[in-house]
mmCIF file of C-alpha atoms in Angstrom:
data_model
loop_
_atom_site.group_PDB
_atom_site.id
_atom_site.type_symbol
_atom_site.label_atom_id
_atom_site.label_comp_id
_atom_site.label_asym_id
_atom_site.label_seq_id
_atom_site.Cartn_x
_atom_site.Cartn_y
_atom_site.Cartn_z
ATOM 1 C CA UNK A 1 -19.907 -11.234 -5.662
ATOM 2 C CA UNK A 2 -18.997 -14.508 -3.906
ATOM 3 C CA UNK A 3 -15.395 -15.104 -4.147
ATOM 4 C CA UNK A 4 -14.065 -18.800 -4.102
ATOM 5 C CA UNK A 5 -10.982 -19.447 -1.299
ATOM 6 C CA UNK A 6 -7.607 -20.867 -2.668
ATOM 7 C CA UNK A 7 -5.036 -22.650 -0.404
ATOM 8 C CA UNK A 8 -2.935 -19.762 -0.171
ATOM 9 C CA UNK A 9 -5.600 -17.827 2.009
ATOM 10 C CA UNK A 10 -4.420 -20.076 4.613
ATOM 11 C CA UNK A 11 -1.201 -19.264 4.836
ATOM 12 C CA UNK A 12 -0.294 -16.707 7.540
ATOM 13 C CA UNK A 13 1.244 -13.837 5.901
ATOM 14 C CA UNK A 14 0.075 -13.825 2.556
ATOM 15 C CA UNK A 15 -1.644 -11.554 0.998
ATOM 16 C CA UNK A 16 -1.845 -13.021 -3.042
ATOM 17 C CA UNK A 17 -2.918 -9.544 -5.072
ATOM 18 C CA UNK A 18 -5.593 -12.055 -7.106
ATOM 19 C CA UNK A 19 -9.227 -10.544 -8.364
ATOM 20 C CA UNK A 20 -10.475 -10.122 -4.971
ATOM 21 C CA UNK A 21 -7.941 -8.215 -3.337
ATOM 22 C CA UNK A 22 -8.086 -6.144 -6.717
ATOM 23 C CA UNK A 23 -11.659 -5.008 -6.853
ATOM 24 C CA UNK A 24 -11.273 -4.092 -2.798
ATOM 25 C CA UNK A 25 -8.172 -2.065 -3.676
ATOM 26 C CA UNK A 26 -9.328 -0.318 -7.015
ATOM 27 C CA UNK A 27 -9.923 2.819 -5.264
ATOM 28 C CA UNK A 28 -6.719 2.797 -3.259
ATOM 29 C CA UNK A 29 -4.730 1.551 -6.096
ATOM 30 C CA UNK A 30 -6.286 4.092 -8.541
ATOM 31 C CA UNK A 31 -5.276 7.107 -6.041
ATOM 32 C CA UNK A 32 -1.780 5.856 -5.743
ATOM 33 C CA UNK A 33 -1.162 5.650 -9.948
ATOM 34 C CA UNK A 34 -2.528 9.618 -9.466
ATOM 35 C CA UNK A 35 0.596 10.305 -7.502
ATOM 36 C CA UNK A 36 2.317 10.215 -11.033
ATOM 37 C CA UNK A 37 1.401 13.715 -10.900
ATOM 38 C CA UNK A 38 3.448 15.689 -8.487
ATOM 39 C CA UNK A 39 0.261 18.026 -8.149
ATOM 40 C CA UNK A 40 -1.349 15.469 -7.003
ATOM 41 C CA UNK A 41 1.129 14.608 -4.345
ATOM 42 C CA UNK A 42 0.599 18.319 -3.431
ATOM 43 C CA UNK A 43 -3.226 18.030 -3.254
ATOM 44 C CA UNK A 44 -2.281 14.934 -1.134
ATOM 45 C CA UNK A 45 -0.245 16.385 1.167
ATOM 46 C CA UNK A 46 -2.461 19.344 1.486
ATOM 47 C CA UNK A 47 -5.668 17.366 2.784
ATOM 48 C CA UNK A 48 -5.079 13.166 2.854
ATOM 49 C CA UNK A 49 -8.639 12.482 4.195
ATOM 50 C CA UNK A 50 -10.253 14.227 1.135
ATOM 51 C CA UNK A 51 -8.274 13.063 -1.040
ATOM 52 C CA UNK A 52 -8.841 9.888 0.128
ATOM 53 C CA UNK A 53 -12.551 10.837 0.053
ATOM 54 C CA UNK A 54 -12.375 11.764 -3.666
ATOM 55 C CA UNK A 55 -11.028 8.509 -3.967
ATOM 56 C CA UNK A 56 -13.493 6.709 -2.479
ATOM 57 C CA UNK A 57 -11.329 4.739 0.342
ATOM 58 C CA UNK A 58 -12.994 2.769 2.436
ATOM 59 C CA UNK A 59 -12.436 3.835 6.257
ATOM 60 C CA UNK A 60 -10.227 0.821 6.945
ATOM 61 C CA UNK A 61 -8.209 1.828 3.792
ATOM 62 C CA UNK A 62 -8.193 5.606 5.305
ATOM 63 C CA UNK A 63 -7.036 4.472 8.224
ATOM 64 C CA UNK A 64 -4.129 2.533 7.265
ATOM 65 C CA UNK A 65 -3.171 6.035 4.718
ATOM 66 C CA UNK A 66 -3.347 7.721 7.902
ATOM 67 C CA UNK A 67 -1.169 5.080 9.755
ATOM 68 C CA UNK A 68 1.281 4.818 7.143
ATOM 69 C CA UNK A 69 0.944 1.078 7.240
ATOM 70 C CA UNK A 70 1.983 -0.492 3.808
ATOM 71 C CA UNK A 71 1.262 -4.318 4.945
ATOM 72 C CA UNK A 72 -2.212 -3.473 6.000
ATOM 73 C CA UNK A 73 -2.451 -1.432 2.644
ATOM 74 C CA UNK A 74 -1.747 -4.884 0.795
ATOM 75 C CA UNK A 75 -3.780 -6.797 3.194
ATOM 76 C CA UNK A 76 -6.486 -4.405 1.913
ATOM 77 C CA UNK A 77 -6.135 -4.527 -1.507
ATOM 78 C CA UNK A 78 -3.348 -2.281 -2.530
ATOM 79 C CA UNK A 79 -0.791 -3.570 -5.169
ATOM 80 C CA UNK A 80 2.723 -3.147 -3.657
ATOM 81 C CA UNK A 81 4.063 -1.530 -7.300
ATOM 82 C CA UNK A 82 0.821 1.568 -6.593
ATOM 83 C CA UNK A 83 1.952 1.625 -2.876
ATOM 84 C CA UNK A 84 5.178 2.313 -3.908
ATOM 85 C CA UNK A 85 4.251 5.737 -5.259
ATOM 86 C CA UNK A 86 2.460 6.586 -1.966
ATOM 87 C CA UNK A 87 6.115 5.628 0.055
ATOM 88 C CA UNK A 88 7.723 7.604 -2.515
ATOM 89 C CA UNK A 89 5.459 10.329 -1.359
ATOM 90 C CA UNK A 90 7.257 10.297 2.189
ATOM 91 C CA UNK A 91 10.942 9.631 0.741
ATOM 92 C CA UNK A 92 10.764 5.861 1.173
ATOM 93 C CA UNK A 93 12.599 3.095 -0.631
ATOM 94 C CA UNK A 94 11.672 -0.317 -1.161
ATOM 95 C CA UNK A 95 13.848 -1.067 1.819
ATOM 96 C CA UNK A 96 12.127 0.640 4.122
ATOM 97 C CA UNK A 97 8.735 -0.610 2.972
ATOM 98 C CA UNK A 98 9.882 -4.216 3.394
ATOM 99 C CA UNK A 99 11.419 -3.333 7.346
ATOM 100 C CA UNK A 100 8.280 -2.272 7.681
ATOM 101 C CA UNK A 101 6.358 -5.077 6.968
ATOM 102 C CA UNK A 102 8.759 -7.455 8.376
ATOM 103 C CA UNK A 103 8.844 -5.777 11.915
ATOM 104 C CA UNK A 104 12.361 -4.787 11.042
ATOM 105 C CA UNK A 105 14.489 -1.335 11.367
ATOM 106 C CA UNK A 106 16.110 -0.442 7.948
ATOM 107 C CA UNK A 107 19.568 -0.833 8.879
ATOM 108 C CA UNK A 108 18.451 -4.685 10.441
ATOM 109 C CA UNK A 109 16.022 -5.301 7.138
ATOM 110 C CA UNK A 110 19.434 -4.439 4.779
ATOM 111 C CA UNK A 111 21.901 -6.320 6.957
ATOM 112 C CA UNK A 112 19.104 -9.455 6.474
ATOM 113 C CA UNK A 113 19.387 -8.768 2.895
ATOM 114 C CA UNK A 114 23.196 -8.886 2.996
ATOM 115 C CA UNK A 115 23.329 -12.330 4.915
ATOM 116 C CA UNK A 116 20.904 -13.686 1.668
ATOM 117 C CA UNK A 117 23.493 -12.673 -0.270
ATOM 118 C CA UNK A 118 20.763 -10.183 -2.002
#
């Protein structure tokens, strides 16, 4: 399928979740929703790669599980509302997702937040 570009692919930085970046993530997004299911966390924990496997990842995707690297998760394909169930897997916040993808510490990321006045 031949997907059309938009303006916003040429911004550095963002990653729009539109209909491409949805059909690339399906898989990834599908396992996180399964994480609903704290014995699926467990199978998770147990053995990522084949549960990534029975997911049907794609090795990029796999790689950025293995990583722990939520920007390149959204980059390829995964919705940031499904990744959070993956962070939650590891005791992450929100907070520490955004540090994350902002280059940031936590402690730096939340004192940002505090200067915004958020």
């Amino acid at each position: 399928m031949a997907w059309s570009s938009h303006d916003y692919d040429k911004v550095p930085g963002t990653y729009v979740f539109n209909g491409r970046r949805s059909v690339m993530g399906y898989p990834l997004n599908r396992m996180c929703m399964s994480f609903n299911s704290a014995e699926n966390r467990e199978e998770f924990r147990r053995n990522e790669d084949a549960y990534c496997e029975k997911y049907g990842l794609s090795p990029a995707q796999r790689e950025a599980i293995r990583a722990r690297d939520v920007l390149r998760l959204v980059q390829l394909g995964g919705n940031i509302y499904y990744l959070a169930k993956f962070a939650g897997i590891f005791g992450w916040d929100v907070q520490d997702i955004g540090a994350q993808q902002t280059g940031m510490t936590k402690e730096a990321f939340k004192a940002m937040l505090a200067r915004a006045g958020h």
